[in-house]
């Protein structure tokens, strides 16, 4: 009788193991240990007939779960790209994060005296999406990028040429179907517009941060005035150090020759409409409700020129718009990331 009870307990242990998905081989089992492990001691020794008559059930078919492939998502890493021009050789710095093999790329271009660090929130936000990578750039003389030669001047055409070379490198191993989005803050947005002239077929979308197709003279005057006010409180050297900007770059951006790209001027300001002519990709505009640069009037005039323009107004924001969660999610939606 004891032997029969022992054999039944072994059968019960095997049945329970199969139901629970266990596959371990069972060895040297004792009735008391087995029963206690699964909480069946009371029922086994008070209802032996039920145990002896227990018929092992057929092992259930468990669906095979395919393990999800793991993709290494890299934290922001600073890299350097070699630029060779009439001034010699220098290094352009950029940060890259996410899936470095992804076919969706977000390139972030900073404002006049900003660095790639202004996009740190975006780098963090987009780490959750396996299908994209984020790249942010330091223009020459800013952040981790080297300064230009003493014989050169900091100009918009110089930045444009650098970014064109960087984009060609980033897309060199990607098919033409790669989704390439450019996010430009202020001056970076202006450069994004001009990039569509030479690389329009490879650019899927541009997203402008508080910059439209026209910049009023009054807005430009306010920007330069604010820069001079900053200098009034700090020495140029200290301010340049704080901003991580070359002193010569700080001086050059205030010169009329800094903006040396073609544009149309009128009584209102600088117009960049021609830069967008012929571009067939998506265009989105994020602007601050309190912005003095990208006013509601500028937004309306931009929509008149680009009827397909997607706009997103941020309450209580000036120039440029900060990368809050709602702004990050808007950019995410534009890139169709879920």
mmCIF file of C-alpha atoms in Angstrom:
data_model
loop_
_atom_site.group_PDB
_atom_site.id
_atom_site.type_symbol
_atom_site.label_atom_id
_atom_site.label_comp_id
_atom_site.label_asym_id
_atom_site.label_seq_id
_atom_site.Cartn_x
_atom_site.Cartn_y
_atom_site.Cartn_z
ATOM 1 C CA UNK A 1 0.000 0.000 0.000
ATOM 2 C CA UNK A 2 2.836 2.395 0.885
ATOM 3 C CA UNK A 3 4.623 1.566 -2.334
ATOM 4 C CA UNK A 4 1.421 2.206 -4.308
ATOM 5 C CA UNK A 5 0.941 5.555 -2.564
ATOM 6 C CA UNK A 6 4.568 6.507 -3.323
ATOM 7 C CA UNK A 7 4.130 5.700 -7.029
ATOM 8 C CA UNK A 8 0.921 7.740 -7.169
ATOM 9 C CA UNK A 9 2.657 10.726 -5.612
ATOM 10 C CA UNK A 10 5.400 10.553 -8.216
ATOM 11 C CA UNK A 11 2.739 10.500 -10.953
ATOM 12 C CA UNK A 12 1.036 13.484 -9.307
ATOM 13 C CA UNK A 13 4.344 15.403 -9.115
ATOM 14 C CA UNK A 14 4.952 14.778 -12.814
ATOM 15 C CA UNK A 15 1.456 15.912 -13.739
ATOM 16 C CA UNK A 16 1.671 19.138 -11.726
ATOM 17 C CA UNK A 17 5.122 19.810 -13.137
ATOM 18 C CA UNK A 18 3.865 19.483 -16.698
ATOM 19 C CA UNK A 19 0.877 21.723 -16.084
ATOM 20 C CA UNK A 20 3.077 24.425 -14.602
ATOM 21 C CA UNK A 21 5.520 24.180 -17.479
ATOM 22 C CA UNK A 22 8.401 22.610 -15.550
ATOM 23 C CA UNK A 23 10.740 20.296 -17.435
ATOM 24 C CA UNK A 24 13.238 19.342 -14.738
ATOM 25 C CA UNK A 25 13.878 15.663 -14.162
ATOM 26 C CA UNK A 26 12.501 14.492 -10.808
ATOM 27 C CA UNK A 27 14.836 12.382 -8.662
ATOM 28 C CA UNK A 28 14.885 11.069 -5.080
ATOM 29 C CA UNK A 29 11.440 12.410 -4.261
ATOM 30 C CA UNK A 30 9.675 11.672 -0.976
ATOM 31 C CA UNK A 31 5.912 11.882 -0.527
ATOM 32 C CA UNK A 32 5.999 14.329 2.372
ATOM 33 C CA UNK A 33 8.450 16.749 0.723
ATOM 34 C CA UNK A 34 6.543 16.706 -2.554
ATOM 35 C CA UNK A 35 3.168 17.193 -0.961
ATOM 36 C CA UNK A 36 4.330 20.029 1.263
ATOM 37 C CA UNK A 37 5.960 21.802 -1.660
ATOM 38 C CA UNK A 38 2.654 22.148 -3.466
ATOM 39 C CA UNK A 39 0.470 22.463 -0.365
ATOM 40 C CA UNK A 40 -1.358 19.127 -0.769
ATOM 41 C CA UNK A 41 -0.410 17.392 2.557
ATOM 42 C CA UNK A 42 -3.827 17.655 4.173
ATOM 43 C CA UNK A 43 -5.758 16.399 1.156
ATOM 44 C CA UNK A 44 -3.354 13.531 0.383
ATOM 45 C CA UNK A 45 -3.438 11.923 3.784
ATOM 46 C CA UNK A 46 -7.164 12.402 4.430
ATOM 47 C CA UNK A 47 -8.415 11.432 0.973
ATOM 48 C CA UNK A 48 -6.069 8.675 -0.242
ATOM 49 C CA UNK A 49 -8.713 7.197 -2.525
ATOM 50 C CA UNK A 50 -8.835 10.387 -4.550
ATOM 51 C CA UNK A 51 -5.084 10.316 -4.940
ATOM 52 C CA UNK A 52 -4.981 6.677 -5.996
ATOM 53 C CA UNK A 53 -7.688 7.198 -8.611
ATOM 54 C CA UNK A 54 -6.100 10.310 -10.063
ATOM 55 C CA UNK A 55 -5.531 9.886 -13.776
ATOM 56 C CA UNK A 56 -2.676 11.979 -15.199
ATOM 57 C CA UNK A 57 -3.947 14.496 -17.681
ATOM 58 C CA UNK A 58 -2.473 14.913 -21.125
ATOM 59 C CA UNK A 59 0.269 17.550 -21.233
ATOM 60 C CA UNK A 60 -1.186 20.835 -22.553
ATOM 61 C CA UNK A 61 0.252 22.301 -25.720
ATOM 62 C CA UNK A 62 2.069 25.493 -24.841
ATOM 63 C CA UNK A 63 2.370 28.090 -27.611
ATOM 64 C CA UNK A 64 5.940 28.846 -28.606
ATOM 65 C CA UNK A 65 6.902 32.393 -27.694
ATOM 66 C CA UNK A 66 9.443 33.930 -30.006
ATOM 67 C CA UNK A 67 12.055 35.910 -28.144
ATOM 68 C CA UNK A 68 12.155 39.526 -29.248
ATOM 69 C CA UNK A 69 15.445 40.401 -30.853
ATOM 70 C CA UNK A 70 17.532 42.696 -28.730
ATOM 71 C CA UNK A 71 18.824 45.941 -30.228
ATOM 72 C CA UNK A 72 21.536 47.859 -28.462
ATOM 73 C CA UNK A 73 20.347 51.434 -27.979
ATOM 74 C CA UNK A 74 23.396 53.619 -27.474
ATOM 75 C CA UNK A 75 23.479 56.553 -25.077
ATOM 76 C CA UNK A 76 24.599 59.892 -26.567
ATOM 77 C CA UNK A 77 28.183 59.594 -27.740
ATOM 78 C CA UNK A 78 30.300 62.421 -29.130
ATOM 79 C CA UNK A 79 32.007 61.696 -32.426
ATOM 80 C CA UNK A 80 34.026 63.812 -34.838
ATOM 81 C CA UNK A 81 33.827 64.261 -38.583
ATOM 82 C CA UNK A 82 36.755 65.619 -40.581
ATOM 83 C CA UNK A 83 36.133 68.798 -42.576
ATOM 84 C CA UNK A 84 38.643 69.883 -45.200
ATOM 85 C CA UNK A 85 38.283 73.329 -46.820
ATOM 86 C CA UNK A 86 40.384 76.298 -47.803
ATOM 87 C CA UNK A 87 41.231 76.890 -44.147
ATOM 88 C CA UNK A 88 42.739 73.425 -43.769
ATOM 89 C CA UNK A 89 41.498 70.443 -41.794
ATOM 90 C CA UNK A 90 39.331 70.628 -38.677
ATOM 91 C CA UNK A 91 36.899 68.435 -36.772
ATOM 92 C CA UNK A 92 33.131 68.860 -36.580
ATOM 93 C CA UNK A 93 31.586 67.327 -33.454
ATOM 94 C CA UNK A 94 28.238 65.582 -33.279
ATOM 95 C CA UNK A 95 26.398 63.415 -30.766
ATOM 96 C CA UNK A 96 24.619 60.224 -31.784
ATOM 97 C CA UNK A 97 22.261 58.022 -29.761
ATOM 98 C CA UNK A 98 19.712 55.244 -30.194
ATOM 99 C CA UNK A 99 19.879 52.430 -32.718
ATOM 100 C CA UNK A 100 22.886 53.414 -34.803
ATOM 101 C CA UNK A 101 21.705 51.113 -37.628
ATOM 102 C CA UNK A 102 18.177 52.544 -37.738
ATOM 103 C CA UNK A 103 16.621 53.698 -41.002
ATOM 104 C CA UNK A 104 14.909 56.661 -39.329
ATOM 105 C CA UNK A 105 17.279 59.520 -38.572
ATOM 106 C CA UNK A 106 16.599 62.762 -36.706
ATOM 107 C CA UNK A 107 19.294 65.399 -37.315
ATOM 108 C CA UNK A 108 19.172 68.343 -34.890
ATOM 109 C CA UNK A 109 20.669 71.730 -35.825
ATOM 110 C CA UNK A 110 21.079 74.247 -32.961
ATOM 111 C CA UNK A 111 20.520 77.987 -32.847
ATOM 112 C CA UNK A 112 22.949 80.854 -33.331
ATOM 113 C CA UNK A 113 25.038 80.422 -30.174
ATOM 114 C CA UNK A 114 23.727 77.047 -29.012
ATOM 115 C CA UNK A 115 25.489 73.682 -28.947
ATOM 116 C CA UNK A 116 24.388 70.106 -29.517
ATOM 117 C CA UNK A 117 23.770 69.856 -25.762
ATOM 118 C CA UNK A 118 20.562 71.856 -26.226
ATOM 119 C CA UNK A 119 19.043 68.637 -27.630
ATOM 120 C CA UNK A 120 19.929 66.411 -24.659
ATOM 121 C CA UNK A 121 16.238 66.022 -23.751
ATOM 122 C CA UNK A 122 15.479 64.763 -27.263
ATOM 123 C CA UNK A 123 18.310 62.246 -27.090
ATOM 124 C CA UNK A 124 16.810 60.862 -23.871
ATOM 125 C CA UNK A 125 13.211 60.869 -25.132
ATOM 126 C CA UNK A 126 13.950 58.992 -28.350
ATOM 127 C CA UNK A 127 15.990 56.254 -26.667
ATOM 128 C CA UNK A 128 12.739 54.352 -26.203
ATOM 129 C CA UNK A 129 12.279 53.846 -29.955
ATOM 130 C CA UNK A 130 14.303 51.075 -31.549
ATOM 131 C CA UNK A 131 13.659 52.222 -35.107
ATOM 132 C CA UNK A 132 15.444 55.580 -34.962
ATOM 133 C CA UNK A 133 18.654 57.365 -34.074
ATOM 134 C CA UNK A 134 19.212 60.990 -33.078
ATOM 135 C CA UNK A 135 22.160 63.103 -34.211
ATOM 136 C CA UNK A 136 22.861 66.626 -32.909
ATOM 137 C CA UNK A 137 25.629 68.888 -34.212
ATOM 138 C CA UNK A 138 28.038 71.516 -32.956
ATOM 139 C CA UNK A 139 28.642 74.172 -35.595
ATOM 140 C CA UNK A 140 32.310 75.173 -35.975
ATOM 141 C CA UNK A 141 33.626 77.209 -33.065
ATOM 142 C CA UNK A 142 30.903 75.871 -30.769
ATOM 143 C CA UNK A 143 30.876 73.110 -28.176
ATOM 144 C CA UNK A 144 33.236 70.271 -29.091
ATOM 145 C CA UNK A 145 33.815 71.371 -32.708
ATOM 146 C CA UNK A 146 37.114 72.934 -33.590
ATOM 147 C CA UNK A 147 37.399 76.600 -34.502
ATOM 148 C CA UNK A 148 37.980 77.699 -38.082
ATOM 149 C CA UNK A 149 41.308 79.043 -39.351
ATOM 150 C CA UNK A 150 42.252 82.626 -38.538
ATOM 151 C CA UNK A 151 42.022 83.440 -42.245
ATOM 152 C CA UNK A 152 38.332 82.469 -42.314
ATOM 153 C CA UNK A 153 35.122 84.044 -41.030
ATOM 154 C CA UNK A 154 32.143 82.394 -39.378
ATOM 155 C CA UNK A 155 29.330 82.558 -41.934
ATOM 156 C CA UNK A 156 26.075 80.809 -42.783
ATOM 157 C CA UNK A 157 27.554 79.396 -45.993
ATOM 158 C CA UNK A 158 30.340 77.792 -43.936
ATOM 159 C CA UNK A 159 27.824 76.083 -41.618
ATOM 160 C CA UNK A 160 25.742 74.994 -44.608
ATOM 161 C CA UNK A 161 28.728 73.397 -46.323
ATOM 162 C CA UNK A 162 29.740 71.562 -43.126
ATOM 163 C CA UNK A 163 26.251 70.141 -42.578
ATOM 164 C CA UNK A 164 25.935 69.063 -46.212
ATOM 165 C CA UNK A 165 29.140 67.051 -45.868
ATOM 166 C CA UNK A 166 27.973 65.540 -42.569
ATOM 167 C CA UNK A 167 24.595 64.523 -44.026
ATOM 168 C CA UNK A 168 26.236 62.827 -46.995
ATOM 169 C CA UNK A 169 28.369 60.840 -44.575
ATOM 170 C CA UNK A 170 25.381 59.894 -42.397
ATOM 171 C CA UNK A 171 23.406 58.699 -45.430
ATOM 172 C CA UNK A 172 26.303 57.041 -47.254
ATOM 173 C CA UNK A 173 25.351 53.530 -46.113
ATOM 174 C CA UNK A 174 21.592 54.033 -46.106
ATOM 175 C CA UNK A 175 19.111 53.323 -48.919
ATOM 176 C CA UNK A 176 17.163 56.100 -50.609
ATOM 177 C CA UNK A 177 14.088 55.006 -48.643
ATOM 178 C CA UNK A 178 15.677 56.134 -45.349
ATOM 179 C CA UNK A 179 13.440 58.534 -43.420
ATOM 180 C CA UNK A 180 15.654 61.551 -42.779
ATOM 181 C CA UNK A 181 14.176 64.330 -40.634
ATOM 182 C CA UNK A 182 15.921 67.626 -39.884
ATOM 183 C CA UNK A 183 14.954 69.591 -36.784
ATOM 184 C CA UNK A 184 16.297 73.133 -36.795
ATOM 185 C CA UNK A 185 16.161 75.649 -33.952
ATOM 186 C CA UNK A 186 16.140 79.306 -35.076
ATOM 187 C CA UNK A 187 19.293 79.649 -37.230
ATOM 188 C CA UNK A 188 19.387 75.852 -37.503
ATOM 189 C CA UNK A 189 15.886 76.030 -38.988
ATOM 190 C CA UNK A 190 17.032 78.536 -41.600
ATOM 191 C CA UNK A 191 19.859 76.163 -42.542
ATOM 192 C CA UNK A 192 17.355 73.302 -42.770
ATOM 193 C CA UNK A 193 15.409 75.310 -45.370
ATOM 194 C CA UNK A 194 18.536 75.902 -47.470
ATOM 195 C CA UNK A 195 19.546 72.246 -47.204
ATOM 196 C CA UNK A 196 16.419 71.327 -49.167
ATOM 197 C CA UNK A 197 17.940 73.015 -52.222
ATOM 198 C CA UNK A 198 20.831 70.564 -52.485
ATOM 199 C CA UNK A 199 19.532 67.510 -50.590
ATOM 200 C CA UNK A 200 15.777 67.852 -50.981
ATOM 201 C CA UNK A 201 15.265 64.344 -52.371
ATOM 202 C CA UNK A 202 16.952 62.760 -49.347
ATOM 203 C CA UNK A 203 15.201 64.915 -46.722
ATOM 204 C CA UNK A 204 11.844 63.435 -45.730
ATOM 205 C CA UNK A 205 10.788 66.277 -43.462
ATOM 206 C CA UNK A 206 12.006 69.441 -41.823
ATOM 207 C CA UNK A 207 10.718 70.591 -38.442
ATOM 208 C CA UNK A 208 11.287 74.258 -37.635
ATOM 209 C CA UNK A 209 11.627 75.451 -34.048
ATOM 210 C CA UNK A 210 10.231 78.992 -33.873
ATOM 211 C CA UNK A 211 11.446 80.171 -37.261
ATOM 212 C CA UNK A 212 9.205 80.792 -40.284
ATOM 213 C CA UNK A 213 9.865 81.907 -43.864
ATOM 214 C CA UNK A 214 10.293 85.546 -42.849
ATOM 215 C CA UNK A 215 12.205 87.128 -39.979
ATOM 216 C CA UNK A 216 11.243 90.700 -39.181
ATOM 217 C CA UNK A 217 13.951 93.342 -38.934
ATOM 218 C CA UNK A 218 12.588 94.258 -35.515
ATOM 219 C CA UNK A 219 13.022 90.674 -34.317
ATOM 220 C CA UNK A 220 16.629 90.582 -35.548
ATOM 221 C CA UNK A 221 17.332 93.877 -33.851
ATOM 222 C CA UNK A 222 15.926 92.481 -30.584
ATOM 223 C CA UNK A 223 18.125 89.389 -30.834
ATOM 224 C CA UNK A 224 21.309 91.375 -31.383
ATOM 225 C CA UNK A 225 20.332 93.839 -28.687
ATOM 226 C CA UNK A 226 19.893 91.014 -26.184
ATOM 227 C CA UNK A 227 23.361 89.721 -27.105
ATOM 228 C CA UNK A 228 24.889 93.157 -26.480
ATOM 229 C CA UNK A 229 23.050 93.392 -23.166
ATOM 230 C CA UNK A 230 24.614 90.097 -22.136
ATOM 231 C CA UNK A 231 28.039 91.462 -22.999
ATOM 232 C CA UNK A 232 27.243 94.496 -20.871
ATOM 233 C CA UNK A 233 26.996 92.294 -17.796
ATOM 234 C CA UNK A 234 29.857 89.961 -18.650
ATOM 235 C CA UNK A 235 33.164 90.270 -20.383
ATOM 236 C CA UNK A 236 33.179 88.739 -23.883
ATOM 237 C CA UNK A 237 35.731 86.128 -22.869
ATOM 238 C CA UNK A 238 33.672 84.934 -19.925
ATOM 239 C CA UNK A 239 30.423 84.873 -21.900
ATOM 240 C CA UNK A 240 32.062 82.942 -24.731
ATOM 241 C CA UNK A 241 33.434 80.489 -22.193
ATOM 242 C CA UNK A 242 30.040 80.047 -20.572
ATOM 243 C CA UNK A 243 28.383 79.415 -23.935
ATOM 244 C CA UNK A 244 31.300 77.239 -25.142
ATOM 245 C CA UNK A 245 31.638 79.462 -28.199
ATOM 246 C CA UNK A 246 34.790 80.784 -29.889
ATOM 247 C CA UNK A 247 35.204 84.503 -29.166
ATOM 248 C CA UNK A 248 35.579 85.188 -32.885
ATOM 249 C CA UNK A 249 32.305 83.358 -33.572
ATOM 250 C CA UNK A 250 30.589 85.492 -30.947
ATOM 251 C CA UNK A 251 31.838 88.609 -32.725
ATOM 252 C CA UNK A 252 31.215 87.370 -36.290
ATOM 253 C CA UNK A 253 27.549 86.507 -35.767
ATOM 254 C CA UNK A 254 26.881 90.174 -35.074
ATOM 255 C CA UNK A 255 28.376 91.303 -38.390
ATOM 256 C CA UNK A 256 26.227 91.960 -41.494
ATOM 257 C CA UNK A 257 28.391 89.534 -43.489
ATOM 258 C CA UNK A 258 27.542 86.600 -41.219
ATOM 259 C CA UNK A 259 24.368 85.859 -43.210
ATOM 260 C CA UNK A 260 25.864 85.426 -46.677
ATOM 261 C CA UNK A 261 23.176 83.163 -48.206
ATOM 262 C CA UNK A 262 20.819 84.528 -50.844
ATOM 263 C CA UNK A 263 17.507 85.906 -49.614
ATOM 264 C CA UNK A 264 14.955 88.553 -50.504
ATOM 265 C CA UNK A 265 14.636 91.635 -48.349
ATOM 266 C CA UNK A 266 11.644 93.930 -48.046
ATOM 267 C CA UNK A 267 10.429 96.526 -45.596
ATOM 268 C CA UNK A 268 9.360 93.774 -43.200
ATOM 269 C CA UNK A 269 12.508 91.711 -43.035
ATOM 270 C CA UNK A 270 14.436 88.755 -44.500
ATOM 271 C CA UNK A 271 12.472 86.290 -46.651
ATOM 272 C CA UNK A 272 13.563 82.674 -47.198
ATOM 273 C CA UNK A 273 10.724 81.615 -49.499
ATOM 274 C CA UNK A 274 13.040 80.777 -52.401
ATOM 275 C CA UNK A 275 14.945 78.272 -50.280
ATOM 276 C CA UNK A 276 11.797 76.137 -50.019
ATOM 277 C CA UNK A 277 10.792 76.255 -53.680
ATOM 278 C CA UNK A 278 10.461 72.811 -55.192
ATOM 279 C CA UNK A 279 10.708 70.952 -51.893
ATOM 280 C CA UNK A 280 8.130 68.130 -51.787
ATOM 281 C CA UNK A 281 8.741 66.760 -48.297
ATOM 282 C CA UNK A 282 6.798 67.429 -45.111
ATOM 283 C CA UNK A 283 7.227 70.711 -43.258
ATOM 284 C CA UNK A 284 6.229 71.265 -39.620
ATOM 285 C CA UNK A 285 6.526 74.403 -37.509
ATOM 286 C CA UNK A 286 6.656 74.595 -33.710
ATOM 287 C CA UNK A 287 6.272 78.135 -32.405
ATOM 288 C CA UNK A 288 5.854 79.916 -29.101
ATOM 289 C CA UNK A 289 2.674 81.849 -28.411
ATOM 290 C CA UNK A 290 4.817 84.643 -26.921
ATOM 291 C CA UNK A 291 7.578 84.557 -29.544
ATOM 292 C CA UNK A 292 8.818 87.850 -30.990
ATOM 293 C CA UNK A 293 10.581 86.033 -33.858
ATOM 294 C CA UNK A 294 7.932 83.621 -35.101
ATOM 295 C CA UNK A 295 4.762 85.647 -34.558
ATOM 296 C CA UNK A 296 1.238 84.544 -35.470
ATOM 297 C CA UNK A 297 1.444 86.829 -38.502
ATOM 298 C CA UNK A 298 4.616 85.059 -39.685
ATOM 299 C CA UNK A 299 2.902 81.691 -39.170
ATOM 300 C CA UNK A 300 -0.087 82.760 -41.281
ATOM 301 C CA UNK A 301 2.137 84.014 -44.093
ATOM 302 C CA UNK A 302 4.101 80.736 -44.031
ATOM 303 C CA UNK A 303 0.864 78.754 -44.359
ATOM 304 C CA UNK A 304 -0.074 80.848 -47.375
ATOM 305 C CA UNK A 305 3.157 79.799 -49.082
ATOM 306 C CA UNK A 306 3.146 76.187 -47.804
ATOM 307 C CA UNK A 307 -0.505 75.069 -47.533
ATOM 308 C CA UNK A 308 0.572 71.633 -46.276
ATOM 309 C CA UNK A 309 2.464 73.207 -43.354
ATOM 310 C CA UNK A 310 1.779 71.498 -40.010
ATOM 311 C CA UNK A 311 1.839 73.949 -37.089
ATOM 312 C CA UNK A 312 2.001 73.456 -33.335
ATOM 313 C CA UNK A 313 1.625 76.410 -30.970
ATOM 314 C CA UNK A 314 3.145 76.184 -27.475
ATOM 315 C CA UNK A 315 1.502 78.330 -24.806
ATOM 316 C CA UNK A 316 3.691 80.508 -22.570
ATOM 317 C CA UNK A 317 6.747 79.919 -24.759
ATOM 318 C CA UNK A 318 9.008 82.480 -26.390
ATOM 319 C CA UNK A 319 12.000 82.055 -28.680
ATOM 320 C CA UNK A 320 13.086 79.333 -29.125
ATOM 321 C CA UNK A 321 10.551 76.778 -27.935
ATOM 322 C CA UNK A 322 11.931 74.502 -25.157
ATOM 323 C CA UNK A 323 11.846 70.749 -25.680
ATOM 324 C CA UNK A 324 9.115 69.865 -23.222
ATOM 325 C CA UNK A 325 7.400 66.483 -23.213
ATOM 326 C CA UNK A 326 4.596 67.723 -25.481
ATOM 327 C CA UNK A 327 7.122 69.101 -27.984
ATOM 328 C CA UNK A 328 9.082 65.818 -27.954
ATOM 329 C CA UNK A 329 5.852 63.885 -28.526
ATOM 330 C CA UNK A 330 4.910 66.165 -31.417
ATOM 331 C CA UNK A 331 8.263 65.470 -33.101
ATOM 332 C CA UNK A 332 7.756 61.784 -32.357
ATOM 333 C CA UNK A 333 4.360 61.870 -34.084
ATOM 334 C CA UNK A 334 5.815 63.604 -37.125
ATOM 335 C CA UNK A 335 8.340 60.796 -37.448
ATOM 336 C CA UNK A 336 5.576 58.196 -37.001
ATOM 337 C CA UNK A 337 7.259 56.557 -34.012
ATOM 338 C CA UNK A 338 5.180 54.513 -31.603
#
